[in-house]
C-alpha cells in the first residue's frame, strides 16, 4: 500500500484535564497522561485532546470517530445527589464535570464508540443516573497504588477486548460505584466486590468502562492494550 493510500487513523477525542502546574510551561495547562495517549496511538488511533468548555458537545464531537473518557479528580457530589461532601473528595472542577457528563451522554446516546477509564467510568455511571460511594474507607479500603486481580464476566465486550476472564488491574481510586446508572451492567469486580467494569447491554455503539488504569501497563501487557485496540477497531468500523 502506498503512503498516500494508507487509511487515516480514526480520530479519538480525549477530554483534557485542567492542571494548575506543568513542567516547562509558564501557565496552567490542559493535559492527558502520556501513557494514555501512547496506548491509543499504538492501537492505530489519532488521539486528540479537546478543551472542556460550555459549548455544543454534539457539534464538537461530530468530527470524531470515538471517545476516551480518562481518569482525573472527583466528581462534585451534588452531581449524583449526595447530601454532603466527604473530606477526601479532591480536585473537583464544575466545568470539567459538566463537560465530561455531557460527552458521556452524547456518546452513549449517539452510539459513538466510548472507552471510559477510572473517573470516566464514574462519569458514565452518574450521567445515567447512578451514584458513587464518596470514600471507600481510607488507606485500608481504598484502591490507590494497588495492582490486584479483577474477575471479568464471560460474554462481555470487556472479555472480548482483553481476551481474559481475570486481569491484573492497576488501580488508583478512593471512590466506587454505589447505585448503578440506568441500563448499566457490571462486567468486572475486585475481590472486595468493588465494581471494576461496566457496559450497557443493547447499546447502539461499542462501549465499555473500567475502574482501573489500563494505560499504566498497556505497553507491556497485551491484555490491557486490548482495550485501546478494541476502541480503535470500533472507531474505524
PDB file of C-alpha atoms in Angstrom:
ATOM      1  CA  UNK A   1       0.000   0.000   0.000  1.00  0.00           C
ATOM      2  CA  UNK A   2       1.390   3.386  -0.936  1.00  0.00           C
ATOM      3  CA  UNK A   3       1.913   6.080   1.620  1.00  0.00           C
ATOM      4  CA  UNK A   4      -0.794   8.245   0.067  1.00  0.00           C
ATOM      5  CA  UNK A   5      -3.390   5.457   0.125  1.00  0.00           C
ATOM      6  CA  UNK A   6      -2.752   4.377   3.713  1.00  0.00           C
ATOM      7  CA  UNK A   7      -6.025   4.640   5.684  1.00  0.00           C
ATOM      8  CA  UNK A   8      -6.278   7.567   8.077  1.00  0.00           C
ATOM      9  CA  UNK A   9      -6.103   6.865  11.776  1.00  0.00           C
ATOM     10  CA  UNK A  10      -9.534   7.062  13.468  1.00  0.00           C
ATOM     11  CA  UNK A  11      -9.779  10.318  15.422  1.00  0.00           C
ATOM     12  CA  UNK A  12     -10.248   9.684  19.162  1.00  0.00           C
ATOM     13  CA  UNK A  13     -11.471  12.588  21.301  1.00  0.00           C
ATOM     14  CA  UNK A  14      -9.969  12.709  24.804  1.00  0.00           C
ATOM     15  CA  UNK A  15     -11.307  15.479  27.075  1.00  0.00           C
ATOM     16  CA  UNK A  16      -8.341  17.348  28.528  1.00  0.00           C
ATOM     17  CA  UNK A  17      -7.724  17.646  32.258  1.00  0.00           C
ATOM     18  CA  UNK A  18      -7.016  21.011  33.883  1.00  0.00           C
ATOM     19  CA  UNK A  19      -3.615  21.208  35.564  1.00  0.00           C
ATOM     20  CA  UNK A  20      -2.507  24.045  37.843  1.00  0.00           C
ATOM     21  CA  UNK A  21       1.200  23.420  37.175  1.00  0.00           C
ATOM     22  CA  UNK A  22       3.026  21.663  34.340  1.00  0.00           C
ATOM     23  CA  UNK A  23       6.769  21.345  33.837  1.00  0.00           C
ATOM     24  CA  UNK A  24       8.284  23.720  31.240  1.00  0.00           C
ATOM     25  CA  UNK A  25       5.076  25.732  30.832  1.00  0.00           C
ATOM     26  CA  UNK A  26       4.664  29.155  32.416  1.00  0.00           C
ATOM     27  CA  UNK A  27       0.896  28.870  32.847  1.00  0.00           C
ATOM     28  CA  UNK A  28      -1.735  26.411  33.968  1.00  0.00           C
ATOM     29  CA  UNK A  29      -2.241  23.693  31.358  1.00  0.00           C
ATOM     30  CA  UNK A  30      -4.658  21.209  29.881  1.00  0.00           C
ATOM     31  CA  UNK A  31      -3.192  17.719  29.850  1.00  0.00           C
ATOM     32  CA  UNK A  32      -3.659  13.987  29.498  1.00  0.00           C
ATOM     33  CA  UNK A  33      -1.379  11.181  30.620  1.00  0.00           C
ATOM     34  CA  UNK A  34       1.272  10.324  28.051  1.00  0.00           C
ATOM     35  CA  UNK A  35       0.750   6.611  28.703  1.00  0.00           C
ATOM     36  CA  UNK A  36      -2.917   7.017  27.737  1.00  0.00           C
ATOM     37  CA  UNK A  37      -2.092   8.888  24.541  1.00  0.00           C
ATOM     38  CA  UNK A  38       0.546   6.336  23.555  1.00  0.00           C
ATOM     39  CA  UNK A  39      -1.844   3.430  24.132  1.00  0.00           C
ATOM     40  CA  UNK A  40      -4.325   4.963  21.668  1.00  0.00           C
ATOM     41  CA  UNK A  41      -1.505   5.617  19.197  1.00  0.00           C
ATOM     42  CA  UNK A  42      -0.239   2.023  19.446  1.00  0.00           C
ATOM     43  CA  UNK A  43      -3.766   0.849  18.706  1.00  0.00           C
ATOM     44  CA  UNK A  44      -3.727   2.822  15.459  1.00  0.00           C
ATOM     45  CA  UNK A  45      -5.803   5.779  16.608  1.00  0.00           C
ATOM     46  CA  UNK A  46      -5.125   9.501  16.377  1.00  0.00           C
ATOM     47  CA  UNK A  47      -5.547  10.842  19.951  1.00  0.00           C
ATOM     48  CA  UNK A  48      -6.855  14.402  20.127  1.00  0.00           C
ATOM     49  CA  UNK A  49      -7.247  16.347  23.362  1.00  0.00           C
ATOM     50  CA  UNK A  50     -10.359  18.519  23.414  1.00  0.00           C
ATOM     51  CA  UNK A  51     -10.933  21.607  25.509  1.00  0.00           C
ATOM     52  CA  UNK A  52     -13.626  21.285  28.217  1.00  0.00           C
ATOM     53  CA  UNK A  53     -15.990  24.191  27.616  1.00  0.00           C
ATOM     54  CA  UNK A  54     -19.682  25.011  27.907  1.00  0.00           C
ATOM     55  CA  UNK A  55     -20.425  24.526  24.216  1.00  0.00           C
ATOM     56  CA  UNK A  56     -22.495  22.244  21.989  1.00  0.00           C
ATOM     57  CA  UNK A  57     -20.891  18.844  22.598  1.00  0.00           C
ATOM     58  CA  UNK A  58     -22.901  17.205  19.812  1.00  0.00           C
ATOM     59  CA  UNK A  59     -21.485  19.583  17.228  1.00  0.00           C
ATOM     60  CA  UNK A  60     -17.929  19.342  18.554  1.00  0.00           C
ATOM     61  CA  UNK A  61     -17.875  15.533  18.606  1.00  0.00           C
ATOM     62  CA  UNK A  62     -19.361  15.181  15.117  1.00  0.00           C
ATOM     63  CA  UNK A  63     -15.878  15.087  13.546  1.00  0.00           C
ATOM     64  CA  UNK A  64     -14.598  12.293  15.830  1.00  0.00           C
ATOM     65  CA  UNK A  65     -14.696   8.519  15.373  1.00  0.00           C
ATOM     66  CA  UNK A  66     -14.511   7.601  19.065  1.00  0.00           C
ATOM     67  CA  UNK A  67     -14.137   8.958  22.600  1.00  0.00           C
ATOM     68  CA  UNK A  68     -11.913   8.072  25.530  1.00  0.00           C
ATOM     69  CA  UNK A  69     -13.016   9.428  28.913  1.00  0.00           C
ATOM     70  CA  UNK A  70      -9.854   9.432  31.058  1.00  0.00           C
ATOM     71  CA  UNK A  71      -9.133   9.456  34.768  1.00  0.00           C
ATOM     72  CA  UNK A  72      -8.921  12.599  36.878  1.00  0.00           C
ATOM     73  CA  UNK A  73     -10.225  14.237  40.048  1.00  0.00           C
ATOM     74  CA  UNK A  74     -13.510  13.527  41.790  1.00  0.00           C
ATOM     75  CA  UNK A  75     -16.943  14.453  40.523  1.00  0.00           C
ATOM     76  CA  UNK A  76     -18.776  17.023  42.642  1.00  0.00           C
ATOM     77  CA  UNK A  77     -21.041  15.002  44.975  1.00  0.00           C
ATOM     78  CA  UNK A  78     -24.045  17.193  44.158  1.00  0.00           C
ATOM     79  CA  UNK A  79     -23.882  15.752  40.632  1.00  0.00           C
ATOM     80  CA  UNK A  80     -25.299  12.500  41.997  1.00  0.00           C
ATOM     81  CA  UNK A  81     -27.478  13.940  44.741  1.00  0.00           C
ATOM     82  CA  UNK A  82     -25.191  13.382  47.731  1.00  0.00           C
ATOM     83  CA  UNK A  83     -26.291  15.447  50.757  1.00  0.00           C
ATOM     84  CA  UNK A  84     -22.744  16.444  51.766  1.00  0.00           C
ATOM     85  CA  UNK A  85     -19.085  16.299  50.764  1.00  0.00           C
ATOM     86  CA  UNK A  86     -16.644  13.810  52.305  1.00  0.00           C
ATOM     87  CA  UNK A  87     -13.303  15.231  53.480  1.00  0.00           C
ATOM     88  CA  UNK A  88     -11.418  13.018  50.997  1.00  0.00           C
ATOM     89  CA  UNK A  89     -13.067  14.478  47.885  1.00  0.00           C
ATOM     90  CA  UNK A  90     -10.443  16.302  45.800  1.00  0.00           C
ATOM     91  CA  UNK A  91      -9.808  18.239  42.574  1.00  0.00           C
ATOM     92  CA  UNK A  92     -13.462  18.962  41.857  1.00  0.00           C
ATOM     93  CA  UNK A  93     -13.979  21.236  38.854  1.00  0.00           C
ATOM     94  CA  UNK A  94     -17.527  22.151  37.831  1.00  0.00           C
ATOM     95  CA  UNK A  95     -16.575  22.972  34.226  1.00  0.00           C
ATOM     96  CA  UNK A  96     -14.793  19.631  33.864  1.00  0.00           C
ATOM     97  CA  UNK A  97     -17.728  17.780  35.399  1.00  0.00           C
ATOM     98  CA  UNK A  98     -20.342  19.398  33.179  1.00  0.00           C
ATOM     99  CA  UNK A  99     -18.311  18.754  30.036  1.00  0.00           C
ATOM    100  CA  UNK A 100     -17.435  15.127  30.811  1.00  0.00           C
ATOM    101  CA  UNK A 101     -21.019  14.286  31.757  1.00  0.00           C
ATOM    102  CA  UNK A 102     -22.338  15.737  28.514  1.00  0.00           C
ATOM    103  CA  UNK A 103     -19.672  13.910  26.493  1.00  0.00           C
ATOM    104  CA  UNK A 104     -20.701  10.637  28.165  1.00  0.00           C
ATOM    105  CA  UNK A 105     -24.408  11.230  27.493  1.00  0.00           C
ATOM    106  CA  UNK A 106     -23.783  12.135  23.865  1.00  0.00           C
ATOM    107  CA  UNK A 107     -21.528   9.127  23.189  1.00  0.00           C
ATOM    108  CA  UNK A 108     -23.997   6.683  24.734  1.00  0.00           C
ATOM    109  CA  UNK A 109     -26.989   8.315  23.053  1.00  0.00           C
ATOM    110  CA  UNK A 110     -25.402   8.501  19.607  1.00  0.00           C
ATOM    111  CA  UNK A 111     -23.511   5.212  19.611  1.00  0.00           C
ATOM    112  CA  UNK A 112     -20.111   6.884  19.278  1.00  0.00           C
ATOM    113  CA  UNK A 113     -17.535   4.267  20.407  1.00  0.00           C
ATOM    114  CA  UNK A 114     -16.566   5.010  24.001  1.00  0.00           C
ATOM    115  CA  UNK A 115     -13.926   3.704  26.387  1.00  0.00           C
ATOM    116  CA  UNK A 116     -14.160   5.113  29.924  1.00  0.00           C
ATOM    117  CA  UNK A 117     -11.277   4.795  32.404  1.00  0.00           C
ATOM    118  CA  UNK A 118     -11.382   5.271  36.214  1.00  0.00           C
ATOM    119  CA  UNK A 119     -13.108   8.664  36.683  1.00  0.00           C
ATOM    120  CA  UNK A 120     -14.519   8.058  33.216  1.00  0.00           C
ATOM    121  CA  UNK A 121     -16.420   5.003  34.472  1.00  0.00           C
ATOM    122  CA  UNK A 122     -17.812   7.051  37.351  1.00  0.00           C
ATOM    123  CA  UNK A 123     -18.811   9.835  34.946  1.00  0.00           C
ATOM    124  CA  UNK A 124     -20.818   7.424  32.784  1.00  0.00           C
ATOM    125  CA  UNK A 125     -22.488   5.919  35.837  1.00  0.00           C
ATOM    126  CA  UNK A 126     -23.532   9.358  37.112  1.00  0.00           C
ATOM    127  CA  UNK A 127     -24.531  10.524  33.608  1.00  0.00           C
ATOM    128  CA  UNK A 128     -27.014   7.636  33.502  1.00  0.00           C
ATOM    129  CA  UNK A 129     -28.472   8.415  36.934  1.00  0.00           C
ATOM    130  CA  UNK A 130     -26.205   6.319  39.153  1.00  0.00           C
ATOM    131  CA  UNK A 131     -24.437   7.307  42.369  1.00  0.00           C
ATOM    132  CA  UNK A 132     -20.984   6.941  43.894  1.00  0.00           C
ATOM    133  CA  UNK A 133     -19.615   5.975  47.284  1.00  0.00           C
ATOM    134  CA  UNK A 134     -17.608   9.090  48.148  1.00  0.00           C
ATOM    135  CA  UNK A 135     -14.920   7.248  50.106  1.00  0.00           C
ATOM    136  CA  UNK A 136     -14.083   3.545  50.287  1.00  0.00           C
ATOM    137  CA  UNK A 137     -12.676   3.644  53.803  1.00  0.00           C
ATOM    138  CA  UNK A 138      -9.227   5.237  53.828  1.00  0.00           C
ATOM    139  CA  UNK A 139      -5.869   3.501  53.304  1.00  0.00           C
ATOM    140  CA  UNK A 140      -7.189   0.091  54.360  1.00  0.00           C
ATOM    141  CA  UNK A 141     -10.106   0.201  51.945  1.00  0.00           C
ATOM    142  CA  UNK A 142      -9.202   2.396  49.002  1.00  0.00           C
ATOM    143  CA  UNK A 143      -7.561   1.180  45.829  1.00  0.00           C
ATOM    144  CA  UNK A 144      -4.733   3.710  45.480  1.00  0.00           C
ATOM    145  CA  UNK A 145      -1.363   2.480  44.186  1.00  0.00           C
ATOM    146  CA  UNK A 146      -2.726  -1.070  44.065  1.00  0.00           C
ATOM    147  CA  UNK A 147      -2.335  -3.798  41.472  1.00  0.00           C
ATOM    148  CA  UNK A 148      -4.855  -6.549  42.101  1.00  0.00           C
ATOM    149  CA  UNK A 149      -6.756  -9.281  40.269  1.00  0.00           C
ATOM    150  CA  UNK A 150     -10.128  -8.445  38.718  1.00  0.00           C
ATOM    151  CA  UNK A 151     -12.649 -11.064  37.621  1.00  0.00           C
ATOM    152  CA  UNK A 152     -14.193 -10.387  34.198  1.00  0.00           C
ATOM    153  CA  UNK A 153     -17.672 -11.585  33.245  1.00  0.00           C
ATOM    154  CA  UNK A 154     -17.848 -14.011  30.335  1.00  0.00           C
ATOM    155  CA  UNK A 155     -19.521 -12.938  27.125  1.00  0.00           C
ATOM    156  CA  UNK A 156     -18.938  -9.209  27.680  1.00  0.00           C
ATOM    157  CA  UNK A 157     -17.245  -6.675  25.437  1.00  0.00           C
ATOM    158  CA  UNK A 158     -14.645  -6.392  28.195  1.00  0.00           C
ATOM    159  CA  UNK A 159     -13.818 -10.089  27.930  1.00  0.00           C
ATOM    160  CA  UNK A 160     -13.603  -9.840  24.147  1.00  0.00           C
ATOM    161  CA  UNK A 161     -11.279  -6.845  24.351  1.00  0.00           C
ATOM    162  CA  UNK A 162      -8.949  -8.274  26.998  1.00  0.00           C
ATOM    163  CA  UNK A 163      -9.348 -11.929  25.944  1.00  0.00           C
ATOM    164  CA  UNK A 164      -9.296 -12.803  29.616  1.00  0.00           C
ATOM    165  CA  UNK A 165     -11.591 -13.674  32.493  1.00  0.00           C
ATOM    166  CA  UNK A 166      -9.077 -12.457  35.057  1.00  0.00           C
ATOM    167  CA  UNK A 167      -6.790  -9.451  34.703  1.00  0.00           C
ATOM    168  CA  UNK A 168      -4.184  -7.766  36.865  1.00  0.00           C
ATOM    169  CA  UNK A 169      -5.504  -4.224  37.246  1.00  0.00           C
ATOM    170  CA  UNK A 170      -3.510  -1.112  38.168  1.00  0.00           C
ATOM    171  CA  UNK A 171      -5.837   0.960  40.362  1.00  0.00           C
ATOM    172  CA  UNK A 172      -5.804   4.465  41.768  1.00  0.00           C
ATOM    173  CA  UNK A 173      -9.169   5.439  43.230  1.00  0.00           C
ATOM    174  CA  UNK A 174     -10.812   6.041  46.597  1.00  0.00           C
ATOM    175  CA  UNK A 175     -14.393   6.129  45.283  1.00  0.00           C
ATOM    176  CA  UNK A 176     -16.528   3.485  43.600  1.00  0.00           C
ATOM    177  CA  UNK A 177     -19.937   2.830  42.105  1.00  0.00           C
ATOM    178  CA  UNK A 178     -22.793   2.721  44.598  1.00  0.00           C
ATOM    179  CA  UNK A 179     -26.109   2.605  42.686  1.00  0.00           C
ATOM    180  CA  UNK A 180     -25.870   1.622  39.029  1.00  0.00           C
ATOM    181  CA  UNK A 181     -26.969   4.041  36.335  1.00  0.00           C
ATOM    182  CA  UNK A 182     -29.976   3.130  34.194  1.00  0.00           C
ATOM    183  CA  UNK A 183     -29.324   0.155  31.917  1.00  0.00           C
ATOM    184  CA  UNK A 184     -25.750  -0.458  33.044  1.00  0.00           C
ATOM    185  CA  UNK A 185     -24.475  -3.952  33.795  1.00  0.00           C
ATOM    186  CA  UNK A 186     -21.454  -4.949  35.876  1.00  0.00           C
ATOM    187  CA  UNK A 187     -18.767  -6.702  33.827  1.00  0.00           C
ATOM    188  CA  UNK A 188     -15.941  -6.989  36.379  1.00  0.00           C
ATOM    189  CA  UNK A 189     -15.370  -6.960  40.135  1.00  0.00           C
ATOM    190  CA  UNK A 190     -12.418  -6.917  42.501  1.00  0.00           C
ATOM    191  CA  UNK A 191     -12.125  -9.441  45.329  1.00  0.00           C
ATOM    192  CA  UNK A 192     -13.756  -6.944  47.735  1.00  0.00           C
ATOM    193  CA  UNK A 193     -16.740  -6.708  45.325  1.00  0.00           C
ATOM    194  CA  UNK A 194     -15.818  -3.220  44.106  1.00  0.00           C
ATOM    195  CA  UNK A 195     -17.303  -2.665  40.650  1.00  0.00           C
ATOM    196  CA  UNK A 196     -14.386  -2.670  38.195  1.00  0.00           C
ATOM    197  CA  UNK A 197     -16.209  -2.780  34.865  1.00  0.00           C
ATOM    198  CA  UNK A 198     -19.469  -1.532  33.317  1.00  0.00           C
ATOM    199  CA  UNK A 199     -21.237  -1.949  29.996  1.00  0.00           C
ATOM    200  CA  UNK A 200     -24.610  -1.051  28.518  1.00  0.00           C
ATOM    201  CA  UNK A 201     -26.233  -4.172  27.035  1.00  0.00           C
ATOM    202  CA  UNK A 202     -28.140  -3.362  23.883  1.00  0.00           C
ATOM    203  CA  UNK A 203     -26.370  -0.050  23.384  1.00  0.00           C
ATOM    204  CA  UNK A 204     -26.276   1.338  19.862  1.00  0.00           C
ATOM    205  CA  UNK A 205     -22.476   1.532  19.720  1.00  0.00           C
ATOM    206  CA  UNK A 206     -19.391  -0.014  21.327  1.00  0.00           C
ATOM    207  CA  UNK A 207     -18.945   0.982  24.964  1.00  0.00           C
ATOM    208  CA  UNK A 208     -17.057  -0.399  27.905  1.00  0.00           C
ATOM    209  CA  UNK A 209     -15.735   1.152  31.105  1.00  0.00           C
ATOM    210  CA  UNK A 210     -13.109   0.045  33.619  1.00  0.00           C
ATOM    211  CA  UNK A 211     -12.389   1.417  37.078  1.00  0.00           C
ATOM    212  CA  UNK A 212      -8.674   0.714  36.768  1.00  0.00           C
ATOM    213  CA  UNK A 213      -5.969   2.343  34.620  1.00  0.00           C
ATOM    214  CA  UNK A 214      -5.158   0.021  31.692  1.00  0.00           C
ATOM    215  CA  UNK A 215      -2.724   2.582  30.274  1.00  0.00           C
ATOM    216  CA  UNK A 216      -0.356   2.004  33.218  1.00  0.00           C
ATOM    217  CA  UNK A 217       0.765  -1.383  31.892  1.00  0.00           C
ATOM    218  CA  UNK A 218      -0.588  -1.443  28.314  1.00  0.00           C
ATOM    219  CA  UNK A 219       2.926  -1.022  26.885  1.00  0.00           C
ATOM    220  CA  UNK A 220       3.908  -4.444  28.225  1.00  0.00           C
ATOM    221  CA  UNK A 221       0.583  -6.238  28.748  1.00  0.00           C
ATOM    222  CA  UNK A 222      -1.461  -7.180  25.637  1.00  0.00           C
ATOM    223  CA  UNK A 223      -4.479  -7.768  27.889  1.00  0.00           C
ATOM    224  CA  UNK A 224      -4.576  -4.092  28.859  1.00  0.00           C
ATOM    225  CA  UNK A 225      -3.604  -2.820  25.396  1.00  0.00           C
ATOM    226  CA  UNK A 226      -6.532  -4.831  24.085  1.00  0.00           C
ATOM    227  CA  UNK A 227      -8.966  -2.260  25.478  1.00  0.00           C
ATOM    228  CA  UNK A 228      -7.444   0.509  23.381  1.00  0.00           C
ATOM    229  CA  UNK A 229      -7.229  -1.778  20.361  1.00  0.00           C
ATOM    230  CA  UNK A 230     -10.940  -2.570  20.691  1.00  0.00           C
ATOM    231  CA  UNK A 231     -11.857   1.112  20.931  1.00  0.00           C
ATOM    232  CA  UNK A 232      -9.905   1.964  17.787  1.00  0.00           C
ATOM    233  CA  UNK A 233     -11.355  -1.035  15.893  1.00  0.00           C
ATOM    234  CA  UNK A 234     -14.849   0.150  16.771  1.00  0.00           C
ATOM    235  CA  UNK A 235     -13.967   3.703  15.771  1.00  0.00           C
ATOM    236  CA  UNK A 236     -12.579   2.502  12.441  1.00  0.00           C
ATOM    237  CA  UNK A 237     -15.728   0.491  11.762  1.00  0.00           C
TER     238      UNK A 237
END
